[in-house]
Amino acid sequence: MNHPDSDKSSPATPSNFIRHMIDKDLAEGKHGGRVHTRFPPEPNGYLHIGHAKSICLNFSLAEEYQGLCNLRFDDTNPEKESQEYVDAIKENIKWLGFQWSGEVRYSSGYFDALYDFAVQLIESGKAYVCSLSPEKAREYRGTLTEPGRNSPDRDRSIKENLDMFSRMRKGEFADGDYSLRAKIDMASPNINMRDPVLYRIRHIVHHQTGDKWCIYPTYDYTHCISDAIEGITHSLCTLEFEDHRPLYDWILNNLDFDSLCAASDLADSESEYVLPQQTEFAKLKLNYTVMGKRHLREMVESGIVEGWDDPRMPTLAGMRRRGFTPASIRNFCESVGVARAESVVDLAMLEHAIRDDLDKTAPRAMCVLQPLKVTLTSFEEGHLENLEMSNHPKEESMGSRQVPLTRSIYIDRADFEQEPPPGFKRLIPGGEVRLRGAYVIRCDEVVTNDQGEAIELRCSVDLDTLGKKPEGRKVKGVIHWVSAEQGITARVRLYDRLFNHEKPEGKEVDYHDCLNPESLLVLDGCVVEPSALTEGASSNFQFEREGYFCIDKKDSSAELPVFNRTITLRDSWSGK
Ligand code: ATP
Ligand code: MG
């Protein structure tokens, strides 16, 4: 029995109803033991974390069952689509670590076949050319409680339909003048079955086919036939298509099986040809997140964010710039699971996934976000000492680095208090603290400005405390620091959730009204240790005590490196 699930998938991989279905299909020998899935994005925007769920599902299933997964652009709406989106989508899928089978597919690549199949439906009396305007057609369609009415053109002769359809194709009519509709049942309780439109006229240039076509097939008509052509076995889509499944099946069942088989990729192979089967699963929804492509596009166009790849966006391009790793996203999608029931996932789960991955994989480094100068008076001018520090507290294989210690260093303003609150364990006048990976220092003198604010600390160093406890006293606080002379000035951007409402897309609110004003804080004059910027350095770091950060390749320059905070070390939001 072709049943690799039990031995191939890791024990951490929870099963789900789709795996059960595939196991059953394989056990029954359906599809001749083949598993062939596809990911069918419409190139009308960038991919977001919801798409990642579908990508992980389709590609992982194919991998698990030693099957194949196609990438097919569902490009039947040229007015909203573009090559920019096509390129970005391919890039994102590869970045996630998946490779589609063979060449990239396009629904538009099947336009000729789709046209021929439409002619076949007309010839068998199952489709007709309709002259109702889109508004009229809506009127005739009826409602959930009332049946629709037949189009006056429903009984047009086959001969005339064939002629009209070919004239539609030739460009003899204007947009909206005619459409091709399936002849199913205007009284069907399922509105999708009330003579749905198969083709509409659109005089518009297409990003793949140029000006070859002025009629374009609808999603419902195109999707099932594209699946059939590619020999897809399991066509997985989200729940909103459940009511479209009868139409998916109707179209395939009303076409000649042999001609579908002949038009398919399997035509010349030994494989048994079986029609694809649509199965729906629940969309990924995340709280505090806007995921609708329309809203995302609007946010980009109106300048709420800086682009599709703004690190606050839930797009894969944005998340990548924010410092998310492919593994963290794949793990998240796996842990969310696949179900039929809609549910909203807590954003904290995604944040946990990235923390979990970076905790294991990100080298440690030090960066001072709000520098306060400290002069180490025990050292001479020009003192330079390279301290070896391990890159990871547990993972020895990640090696170590040299961290320069000099007479002047920076510590973070927040690590010094002239008038410390009770329990303050860091540096205070006359007090001691350990510099991470280095010595214990004592604050002997505070230099202040006219407002009485500390602008420099003068500290002595207990030279006997490198890697050793101080004699006869306890020093509790450990703070991070960077050499003032050798550290590199950087810009650091602190990102937070874009929305402060749990359901920014909900009916009760307008997402514009729940933007988190603190979703981006830009800090200039931060100082980072040199190792974070040496050639070949990792792009993700844990800046000790501050969180996980990554270098922003797009905005960094030789003069000014820019780091983005991916996520804080701990969940600070739940307490807000
Ligand atoms: P639209 O079609 O409105 O532009 P879409 O989000 O459905 O938006 P597609 O490009 O059609 O975008 O989606 C590609 C695939 O990703 C589809 O199979 C779709 O069902 C799936 N998908 C989209 N959003 C989610 C989500 N939030 N969770 C899981 N899968 C999703
Ligand atoms: Mg869609």
Coordinates of C-alpha atoms and ligand atoms in Angstrom, one line a residue:
M1 CA 0.0 0.0 0.0
N2 CA 1.3 3.4 -0.9
H3 CA 1.0 4.9 2.6
P4 CA 4.1 6.9 3.4
D5 CA 2.4 9.1 6.0
S6 CA 3.2 6.7 8.9
D7 CA 6.9 6.5 8.3
K8 CA 7.8 9.7 6.5
S9 CA 6.1 12.5 8.5
S10 CA 7.8 13.5 11.7
P11 CA 6.0 12.6 14.9
A12 CA 5.5 16.3 15.5
T13 CA 3.3 16.5 12.4
P14 CA -0.3 16.3 13.5
S15 CA -2.6 14.5 11.2
N16 CA -5.7 16.3 9.8
F17 CA -8.8 15.5 7.8
I18 CA -7.0 16.1 4.5
R19 CA -4.3 13.6 5.4
H20 CA -7.0 11.1 6.4
M21 CA -8.8 11.7 3.1
I22 CA -5.6 11.2 1.1
D23 CA -4.7 8.1 3.1
K24 CA -8.2 6.7 2.3
D25 CA -7.9 7.6 -1.4
L26 CA -4.5 5.9 -1.6
A27 CA -5.8 2.9 0.3
E28 CA -8.6 2.6 -2.3
G29 CA -6.2 3.0 -5.1
K30 CA -7.9 6.2 -6.3
H31 CA -5.8 8.4 -8.7
G32 CA -3.6 5.4 -9.2
G33 CA -1.7 6.2 -6.0
R34 CA -0.8 9.7 -7.2
V35 CA -0.9 12.8 -5.0
H36 CA -0.7 16.0 -7.0
T37 CA -1.6 19.3 -5.5
R38 CA -1.2 22.9 -6.6
F39 CA -0.9 26.4 -5.1
P40 CA -3.0 28.7 -7.2
P41 CA -2.4 32.4 -6.3
E42 CA -4.0 35.2 -8.2
P43 CA -1.2 37.7 -9.0
N44 CA -3.1 40.7 -7.8
G45 CA -1.1 41.4 -4.6
Y46 CA 1.7 40.0 -2.5
L47 CA 1.4 36.8 -0.5
H48 CA 0.5 37.0 3.1
I49 CA 0.8 34.7 6.1
G50 CA -2.6 33.2 5.2
H51 CA -1.3 32.2 1.8
A52 CA 1.7 30.6 3.6
K53 CA -0.8 28.2 5.3
S54 CA -2.0 27.1 1.9
I55 CA 1.5 26.9 0.5
C56 CA 2.8 24.8 3.4
L57 CA -0.2 22.6 3.2
N58 CA 0.0 21.9 -0.6
F59 CA 3.7 21.6 -0.8
S60 CA 4.2 19.6 2.4
L61 CA 1.5 17.1 1.4
A62 CA 3.1 16.6 -1.9
E63 CA 6.5 16.0 -0.2
E64 CA 5.0 13.7 2.4
Y65 CA 3.3 11.5 -0.1
Q66 CA 6.1 11.7 -2.6
G67 CA 3.8 13.5 -4.9
L68 CA 4.0 16.8 -6.9
C69 CA 2.9 20.3 -6.3
N70 CA 2.4 22.8 -9.1
L71 CA 2.6 26.6 -8.9
R72 CA -0.2 28.0 -11.0
F73 CA -1.0 31.7 -11.4
D74 CA -4.7 32.0 -11.5
D75 CA -4.6 34.9 -13.9
T76 CA -8.0 35.5 -15.3
N77 CA -8.5 39.1 -14.1
P78 CA -5.9 41.1 -16.0
E79 CA -7.0 44.5 -14.8
K80 CA -5.8 43.8 -11.3
E81 CA -2.8 41.6 -12.0
S82 CA 0.8 42.3 -12.8
Q83 CA 4.2 40.8 -13.5
E84 CA 5.5 42.5 -10.3
Y85 CA 3.2 40.3 -8.3
V86 CA 4.1 37.2 -10.3
D87 CA 7.8 37.7 -9.6
A88 CA 7.2 38.5 -5.9
I89 CA 5.1 35.4 -5.4
K90 CA 7.7 33.1 -7.0
E91 CA 10.4 34.6 -4.9
N92 CA 8.4 34.2 -1.7
I93 CA 7.6 30.5 -2.3
K94 CA 11.3 29.7 -2.9
W95 CA 12.2 31.7 0.2
L96 CA 9.8 29.6 2.2
G97 CA 11.8 26.6 1.0
F98 CA 9.5 25.0 -1.5
Q99 CA 10.0 24.2 -5.1
W100 CA 7.1 23.7 -7.5
S101 CA 7.1 20.8 -9.9
G102 CA 8.3 21.7 -13.4
E103 CA 7.6 25.0 -15.0
V104 CA 5.5 27.7 -13.5
R105 CA 1.9 27.3 -14.8
Y106 CA -0.5 30.0 -15.7
S107 CA -4.3 29.6 -16.2
S108 CA -3.7 31.9 -19.1
G109 CA -1.5 29.2 -20.6
Y110 CA -4.8 27.2 -21.0
F111 CA -6.8 29.9 -22.7
D112 CA -6.9 28.0 -26.0
A113 CA -8.0 24.8 -24.3
L114 CA -10.5 26.6 -22.2
Y115 CA -12.0 28.2 -25.3
D116 CA -12.3 24.8 -27.0
F117 CA -14.0 23.4 -24.0
A118 CA -16.4 26.3 -24.0
V119 CA -17.2 25.5 -27.6
Q120 CA -17.8 21.9 -26.6
L121 CA -20.3 23.0 -23.9
I122 CA -22.1 25.2 -26.4
E123 CA -22.2 22.3 -28.9
S124 CA -23.7 20.0 -26.3
G125 CA -26.3 22.6 -25.5
K126 CA -24.8 23.4 -22.1
A127 CA -23.8 26.9 -22.6
Y128 CA -25.2 30.0 -24.3
V129 CA -24.4 33.5 -25.1
C130 CA -26.4 36.0 -23.0
S131 CA -27.1 39.6 -23.8
L132 CA -28.1 40.7 -20.3
S133 CA -26.0 43.5 -19.0
P134 CA -24.2 42.7 -15.7
E135 CA -26.9 44.7 -13.8
K136 CA -29.8 43.0 -15.5
A137 CA -28.2 39.6 -15.0
R138 CA -27.9 40.3 -11.3
E139 CA -31.6 41.2 -11.3
Y140 CA -32.5 37.9 -13.1
R141 CA -30.4 35.9 -10.7
G142 CA -32.9 36.0 -7.9
T143 CA -32.0 35.8 -4.2
L144 CA -31.4 33.3 -1.5
T145 CA -35.2 33.0 -1.0
E146 CA -36.4 33.6 -4.6
P147 CA -35.5 31.6 -7.7
G148 CA -33.9 33.3 -10.6
R149 CA -35.5 33.9 -14.0
N150 CA -34.3 32.5 -17.3
S151 CA -32.4 34.8 -19.6
P152 CA -34.3 35.7 -22.7
D153 CA -31.3 34.2 -24.6
R154 CA -31.3 30.9 -22.9
D155 CA -32.9 29.1 -25.8
R156 CA -30.7 30.7 -28.5
S157 CA -29.8 28.0 -31.0
I158 CA -26.5 26.1 -30.8
K159 CA -25.5 27.4 -34.2
E160 CA -26.2 31.0 -33.2
N161 CA -24.4 30.6 -29.9
L162 CA -21.3 29.3 -31.7
D163 CA -21.4 32.2 -34.1
M164 CA -21.9 34.8 -31.3
F165 CA -19.1 33.2 -29.1
S166 CA -16.6 33.4 -32.0
R167 CA -17.6 37.0 -32.6
M168 CA -17.1 37.7 -28.9
R169 CA -13.6 36.4 -29.3
K170 CA -12.9 38.4 -32.4
G171 CA -13.6 41.6 -30.6
E172 CA -16.8 42.6 -32.4
F173 CA -18.5 43.6 -29.1
A174 CA -17.9 46.0 -26.3
D175 CA -17.2 45.0 -22.7
G176 CA -20.3 43.9 -21.0
D177 CA -22.4 43.5 -24.2
Y178 CA -22.5 39.7 -23.9
S179 CA -21.3 36.9 -21.8
L180 CA -21.1 33.1 -22.1
R181 CA -23.1 31.3 -19.5
A182 CA -23.5 27.7 -18.4
K183 CA -27.0 26.4 -18.8
I184 CA -27.7 24.8 -15.5
D185 CA -30.7 25.8 -13.4
M186 CA -32.0 29.2 -12.6
A187 CA -34.1 27.8 -9.7
S188 CA -31.2 26.1 -8.0
P189 CA -31.0 26.8 -4.3
N190 CA -27.3 27.3 -4.9
I191 CA -26.9 30.7 -6.5
N192 CA -23.6 29.6 -8.1
M193 CA -25.5 27.1 -10.2
R194 CA -27.9 29.7 -11.6
D195 CA -26.4 29.8 -15.1
P196 CA -23.1 31.1 -14.0
V197 CA -21.0 33.3 -16.3
L198 CA -18.1 31.4 -18.0
Y199 CA -16.7 34.1 -20.2
R200 CA -16.9 37.9 -20.1
I201 CA -15.7 40.5 -22.6
R202 CA -12.7 42.6 -21.5
H203 CA -10.8 44.6 -24.0
I204 CA -7.6 44.7 -21.9
V205 CA -4.0 43.7 -22.4
H206 CA -3.0 40.7 -20.3
H207 CA 0.4 40.5 -18.5
Q208 CA 1.0 37.0 -20.1
T209 CA -1.0 36.8 -23.3
G210 CA -0.8 40.5 -24.4
D211 CA -3.6 41.5 -26.7
K212 CA -4.4 38.0 -28.0
W213 CA -7.7 37.8 -26.0
C214 CA -10.5 40.2 -25.4
I215 CA -12.7 37.6 -23.7
Y216 CA -11.6 36.1 -20.3
P217 CA -12.8 33.0 -18.5
T218 CA -14.1 33.3 -15.0
Y219 CA -12.4 31.8 -12.0
D220 CA -15.0 29.0 -11.5
Y221 CA -14.8 27.9 -15.1
T222 CA -11.0 28.1 -15.3
H223 CA -10.0 26.6 -12.0
C224 CA -11.5 23.1 -12.4
I225 CA -10.4 22.8 -16.0
S226 CA -6.8 23.9 -15.1
D227 CA -6.8 21.4 -12.3
A228 CA -7.9 18.7 -14.8
I229 CA -5.3 19.7 -17.4
E230 CA -2.5 19.5 -14.8
G231 CA -3.7 16.1 -13.5
I232 CA -4.2 17.5 -10.0
T233 CA -5.6 14.9 -7.7
H234 CA -6.5 17.0 -4.6
S235 CA -7.6 20.6 -5.2
L236 CA -7.4 22.2 -1.8
C237 CA -9.0 25.6 -1.3
T238 CA -10.5 27.7 1.4
L239 CA -14.1 27.4 2.7
E240 CA -15.6 30.2 0.8
F241 CA -15.4 27.9 -2.3
E242 CA -17.5 25.2 -0.7
D243 CA -20.7 26.4 -2.4
H244 CA -18.7 26.5 -5.7
R245 CA -17.9 22.8 -5.5
P246 CA -21.1 21.7 -7.3
L247 CA -20.1 24.0 -10.2
Y248 CA -16.6 22.7 -10.2
D249 CA -17.9 19.2 -10.5
W250 CA -20.7 20.2 -13.0
I251 CA -18.2 21.7 -15.4
L252 CA -15.9 18.7 -15.4
N253 CA -18.7 16.2 -15.6
N254 CA -20.3 18.0 -18.5
L255 CA -17.2 18.0 -20.6
D256 CA -16.2 14.9 -22.5
F257 CA -14.0 12.9 -20.2
D258 CA -11.7 11.6 -23.1
S259 CA -11.1 15.1 -24.4
L260 CA -10.2 16.3 -20.8
C261 CA -7.8 13.4 -20.5
A262 CA -6.3 14.1 -24.0
A263 CA -5.7 17.8 -23.0
S264 CA -4.1 16.8 -19.8
D265 CA -0.5 16.5 -18.8
L266 CA -1.2 12.8 -18.3
A267 CA -2.3 12.2 -21.9
D268 CA 0.8 10.4 -22.9
S269 CA 1.6 8.8 -19.6
E270 CA 0.7 5.4 -18.2
S271 CA -1.0 7.0 -15.2
E272 CA -4.7 6.4 -14.7
Y273 CA -6.6 9.6 -15.4
V274 CA -9.2 10.6 -12.7
L275 CA -10.9 14.0 -12.4
P276 CA -9.6 16.2 -9.6
Q277 CA -11.5 16.6 -6.4
Q278 CA -12.0 19.9 -4.5
T279 CA -11.7 19.9 -0.8
E280 CA -12.1 23.0 1.4
F281 CA -10.3 24.0 4.6
A282 CA -10.6 27.0 6.9
K283 CA -8.7 30.1 6.2
L284 CA -6.0 31.3 8.6
K285 CA -7.2 34.3 10.5
L286 CA -5.0 36.2 12.9
N287 CA -6.1 38.6 15.5
Y288 CA -4.7 42.2 15.5
T289 CA -4.1 41.7 11.7
V290 CA -5.6 42.8 8.5
M291 CA -5.2 40.2 5.8
G292 CA -7.7 41.1 3.1
K293 CA -5.7 41.7 -0.1
R294 CA -7.9 44.7 -0.8
H295 CA -7.2 46.3 2.5
L296 CA -3.5 45.5 2.2
R297 CA -3.4 47.2 -1.2
E298 CA -5.2 50.2 0.2
M299 CA -2.7 50.5 3.0
V300 CA 0.1 50.5 0.6
E301 CA -1.5 52.9 -1.8
S302 CA -2.6 55.4 0.9
G303 CA 0.8 55.4 2.5
I304 CA -0.3 53.9 5.9
V305 CA 2.7 51.6 5.4
E306 CA 5.7 52.1 3.3
G307 CA 5.1 49.3 0.8
W308 CA 4.0 45.7 0.5
D309 CA 7.3 44.8 2.2
D310 CA 6.9 47.2 5.1
P311 CA 8.1 45.1 8.1
R312 CA 4.8 45.7 9.8
M313 CA 2.8 44.0 7.0
P314 CA 1.6 40.4 7.3
T315 CA 3.0 39.8 3.9
L316 CA 5.8 37.3 3.4
A317 CA 7.9 40.1 1.9
G318 CA 7.3 42.3 5.0
M319 CA 7.8 39.4 7.4
R320 CA 11.1 38.5 5.7
R321 CA 12.3 42.1 6.1
R322 CA 11.1 42.1 9.7
G323 CA 13.5 39.2 10.3
F324 CA 11.1 36.2 10.3
T325 CA 12.8 33.0 9.1
P326 CA 11.2 30.5 6.7
A327 CA 11.4 27.9 9.4
S328 CA 9.5 30.0 11.9
I329 CA 6.7 30.5 9.3
R330 CA 6.6 26.8 8.4
N331 CA 6.5 25.8 12.0
F332 CA 3.8 28.3 12.7
C333 CA 1.6 26.9 9.8
E334 CA 2.2 23.4 11.1
S335 CA 1.2 24.2 14.6
V336 CA -1.9 26.1 13.5
G337 CA -3.1 22.9 11.8
V338 CA -5.7 22.4 9.2
A339 CA -9.4 22.1 10.0
R340 CA -12.8 22.7 8.5
A341 CA -13.9 25.0 11.2
E342 CA -13.1 28.7 11.1
S343 CA -11.1 30.0 14.0
V344 CA -9.0 33.0 14.8
V345 CA -5.4 32.4 15.8
D346 CA -3.7 34.5 18.4
L347 CA -0.9 36.6 17.0
A348 CA 1.1 35.6 20.0
M349 CA 1.4 32.2 18.5
L350 CA 3.2 33.6 15.4
E351 CA 5.4 35.6 17.7
H352 CA 6.2 32.5 19.7
A353 CA 7.2 30.7 16.5
I354 CA 9.7 33.3 15.6
R355 CA 11.1 33.7 19.1
D356 CA 11.4 29.9 19.3
D357 CA 13.4 29.7 16.1
L358 CA 15.6 32.7 16.7
D359 CA 16.4 31.6 20.2
K360 CA 18.0 28.6 18.7
T361 CA 19.6 30.0 15.6
A362 CA 20.4 33.7 16.1
P363 CA 23.9 34.6 17.3
R364 CA 24.0 36.9 20.3
A365 CA 25.5 40.4 20.0
M366 CA 25.3 43.7 21.9
C367 CA 23.7 46.9 20.8
V368 CA 23.0 49.9 22.9
L369 CA 19.8 51.6 21.8
Q370 CA 20.0 54.8 23.9
P371 CA 23.7 55.4 24.6
L372 CA 25.1 56.8 27.8
K373 CA 28.8 57.3 27.7
V374 CA 30.9 55.6 30.4
T375 CA 34.6 56.3 30.9
L376 CA 36.5 53.4 32.4
T377 CA 39.0 55.4 34.4
S378 CA 41.1 52.4 35.3
F379 CA 42.2 52.1 31.7
E380 CA 44.7 54.2 29.9
E381 CA 43.8 56.3 26.8
G382 CA 44.0 53.9 23.8
H383 CA 43.3 50.8 25.9
L384 CA 42.0 48.0 23.7
E385 CA 41.2 44.5 24.9
N386 CA 39.5 41.9 22.8
L387 CA 37.2 39.7 24.9
E388 CA 36.2 36.4 23.5
M389 CA 32.4 35.8 23.8
S390 CA 30.4 32.8 22.7
N391 CA 27.9 33.5 20.0
H392 CA 25.2 31.4 21.6
P393 CA 24.8 30.4 25.3
K394 CA 24.0 26.7 24.5
E395 CA 25.0 26.1 20.9
E396 CA 28.7 25.7 20.9
S397 CA 28.9 25.0 17.2
M398 CA 28.0 28.6 16.7
G399 CA 31.5 29.6 17.8
S400 CA 32.6 32.8 19.4
R401 CA 33.6 36.3 18.5
Q402 CA 36.0 39.0 19.7
V403 CA 34.3 42.0 21.4
P404 CA 36.6 45.0 21.8
L405 CA 36.6 46.8 25.2
T406 CA 38.1 50.3 25.3
R407 CA 38.4 53.2 27.8
S408 CA 35.1 54.7 26.7
I409 CA 32.1 52.6 26.2
Y410 CA 28.3 53.1 26.0
I411 CA 25.7 51.6 28.1
D412 CA 21.9 52.0 27.8
R413 CA 20.4 55.0 29.6
A414 CA 17.8 52.8 31.1
D415 CA 20.6 50.8 32.9
F416 CA 21.6 53.8 35.1
E417 CA 19.4 55.7 37.6
Q418 CA 20.6 58.6 39.7
E419 CA 17.6 58.0 42.0
P420 CA 16.9 54.3 41.6
P421 CA 13.4 53.0 42.3
P422 CA 13.3 50.2 44.9
G423 CA 14.7 46.9 43.6
F424 CA 16.7 48.5 40.8
K425 CA 19.6 46.1 40.2
R426 CA 21.6 48.0 37.6
L427 CA 24.0 50.9 37.9
I428 CA 23.5 53.7 40.4
P429 CA 25.9 56.3 41.8
G430 CA 28.5 54.5 43.9
G431 CA 27.1 51.2 42.9
E432 CA 28.5 48.3 41.0
V433 CA 27.4 46.3 38.0
R434 CA 28.9 43.7 35.7
L435 CA 29.5 44.5 32.1
R436 CA 28.3 41.5 30.2
G437 CA 31.2 39.1 29.4
A438 CA 33.7 41.6 31.0
Y439 CA 34.5 43.2 34.4
V440 CA 32.6 44.6 37.3
I441 CA 32.7 48.4 37.3
R442 CA 31.8 50.9 40.0
C443 CA 30.2 54.3 39.2
D444 CA 32.4 56.9 41.0
E445 CA 31.2 60.1 39.4
V446 CA 28.2 61.3 37.4
V447 CA 28.7 64.1 35.0
T448 CA 25.4 66.0 34.4
N449 CA 24.2 68.7 32.1
D450 CA 22.4 71.9 33.1
Q451 CA 19.2 70.0 33.6
G452 CA 20.9 67.6 36.0
E453 CA 20.7 64.7 33.5
A454 CA 23.6 62.3 33.4
I455 CA 25.6 62.7 30.3
E456 CA 28.6 60.7 31.3
L457 CA 29.6 58.2 34.0
R458 CA 33.1 57.8 35.3
C459 CA 33.6 54.3 36.5
S460 CA 36.5 52.3 37.9
V461 CA 37.1 48.7 36.9
D462 CA 37.7 45.8 39.3
L463 CA 40.4 44.2 37.2
D464 CA 40.2 41.0 39.1
T465 CA 36.7 40.2 38.0
L466 CA 37.1 39.0 34.4
G467 CA 35.3 35.6 34.4
K468 CA 35.5 35.6 38.2
K469 CA 33.2 36.6 41.0
P470 CA 34.2 39.7 42.9
E471 CA 35.8 39.2 46.3
G472 CA 33.7 39.5 49.4
R473 CA 30.5 41.0 47.8
K474 CA 27.7 40.2 45.5
V475 CA 27.1 42.1 42.2
K476 CA 23.7 41.2 40.9
G477 CA 23.2 43.3 37.8
V478 CA 24.6 42.5 34.4
I479 CA 24.3 45.1 31.7
H480 CA 25.2 45.1 28.0
W481 CA 27.6 47.6 26.6
V482 CA 29.5 48.5 23.4
S483 CA 32.9 50.1 22.9
A484 CA 32.5 53.8 22.0
E485 CA 35.6 53.8 19.9
Q486 CA 35.0 50.6 18.0
G487 CA 31.2 50.3 18.0
I488 CA 29.3 51.2 14.9
T489 CA 26.6 53.8 14.8
A490 CA 23.3 52.4 13.5
R491 CA 19.6 53.2 13.1
V492 CA 17.3 50.8 14.8
R493 CA 13.6 50.5 14.1
L494 CA 11.4 49.1 16.7
Y495 CA 8.3 47.5 15.3
D496 CA 5.2 46.6 17.1
R497 CA 1.7 45.4 16.1
L498 CA 0.2 47.6 13.4
F499 CA -3.3 47.5 15.0
N500 CA -4.4 47.8 18.6
H501 CA -7.8 46.2 18.0
E502 CA -8.3 42.5 18.0
K503 CA -10.4 42.5 15.0
P504 CA -9.3 45.4 12.8
E505 CA -11.3 44.0 9.9
G506 CA -14.4 43.3 11.9
K507 CA -17.8 44.9 11.3
E508 CA -17.7 47.0 14.4
V509 CA -14.6 49.0 13.4
D510 CA -12.9 50.7 10.6
Y511 CA -9.3 49.6 10.5
H512 CA -8.1 53.2 10.0
D513 CA -9.3 53.9 13.5
C514 CA -7.3 51.2 15.2
L515 CA -3.9 51.8 13.9
N516 CA -1.3 51.4 16.7
P517 CA 0.5 54.8 16.8
E518 CA 3.5 53.0 18.3
S519 CA 3.9 50.4 15.5
L520 CA 7.2 52.1 14.5
L521 CA 9.7 53.9 16.6
V522 CA 13.0 54.9 14.8
L523 CA 16.0 55.3 17.0
D524 CA 19.1 57.0 15.6
G525 CA 22.5 57.0 17.2
C526 CA 22.4 53.4 18.4
V527 CA 25.7 51.7 18.7
V528 CA 26.3 48.1 17.8
E529 CA 29.3 45.9 18.3
P530 CA 31.5 45.5 15.2
S531 CA 30.9 41.7 14.9
A532 CA 27.3 42.3 13.8
L533 CA 28.5 44.0 10.7
T534 CA 31.6 42.0 9.7
E535 CA 31.4 40.3 6.3
G536 CA 29.6 37.1 6.3
A537 CA 27.8 37.9 9.6
S538 CA 24.4 36.5 10.2
S539 CA 21.5 38.7 9.3
N540 CA 19.5 37.8 12.4
F541 CA 20.7 38.5 16.0
Q542 CA 19.6 38.5 19.5
F543 CA 20.8 41.8 20.8
E544 CA 21.3 40.9 24.4
R545 CA 18.5 42.0 26.6
E546 CA 16.8 43.9 23.8
G547 CA 15.2 41.4 21.5
Y548 CA 15.7 39.8 18.1
F549 CA 16.9 42.1 15.3
C550 CA 17.9 41.8 11.7
I551 CA 19.8 43.9 9.4
D552 CA 17.6 45.7 6.8
K553 CA 19.3 45.1 3.6
K554 CA 17.1 47.4 1.6
D555 CA 17.6 50.5 3.8
S556 CA 21.2 50.0 5.1
S557 CA 24.1 51.8 3.5
A558 CA 27.8 51.6 4.2
E559 CA 27.5 54.8 6.2
L560 CA 24.4 53.9 8.1
P561 CA 23.4 50.3 8.9
V562 CA 19.7 49.9 9.7
F563 CA 18.4 47.1 12.0
N564 CA 14.8 46.1 12.4
R565 CA 13.5 44.6 15.6
T566 CA 11.8 41.4 14.7
I567 CA 10.3 40.7 18.1
T568 CA 10.9 41.5 21.7
L569 CA 12.5 38.8 24.0
R570 CA 9.2 38.3 25.8
D571 CA 5.6 38.9 25.1
S572 CA 5.1 42.5 26.2
W573 CA 1.8 42.8 24.6
S574 CA -0.4 40.6 26.7
G575 CA 0.2 42.9 29.6
K576 CA -0.7 46.1 27.7
Ligands
ATP1 P1 -8.5 37.2 -3.6 O1 -8.8 35.9 -4.4 O2 -9.7 37.8 -2.9 O3 -7.6 38.1 -4.3 P2 -7.1 35.3 -1.9 O4 -6.5 35.6 -0.6 O5 -8.1 34.3 -2.1 O6 -7.7 36.7 -2.4 P3 -5.5 34.0 -3.9 O7 -4.3 34.5 -4.6 O8 -6.7 33.6 -4.7 O9 -5.9 35.1 -2.9 O10 -5.1 32.8 -2.9 C1 -4.3 31.7 -3.3 C2 -4.6 30.5 -2.5 O11 -4.4 30.8 -1.1 C3 -6.0 30.1 -2.6 O12 -6.1 28.7 -2.7 C4 -6.6 30.6 -1.3 O13 -7.7 29.8 -0.9 C5 -5.5 30.5 -0.3 N1 -5.6 31.4 0.8 C6 -5.9 32.7 0.7 N2 -6.0 33.3 1.9 C7 -5.8 32.3 2.8 C8 -5.8 32.2 4.2 N3 -6.0 33.3 5.0 N4 -5.6 31.0 4.8 C9 -5.4 29.9 4.0 N5 -5.3 29.9 2.7 C10 -5.6 31.1 2.1
MG2 MG -8.8 33.8 -4.5

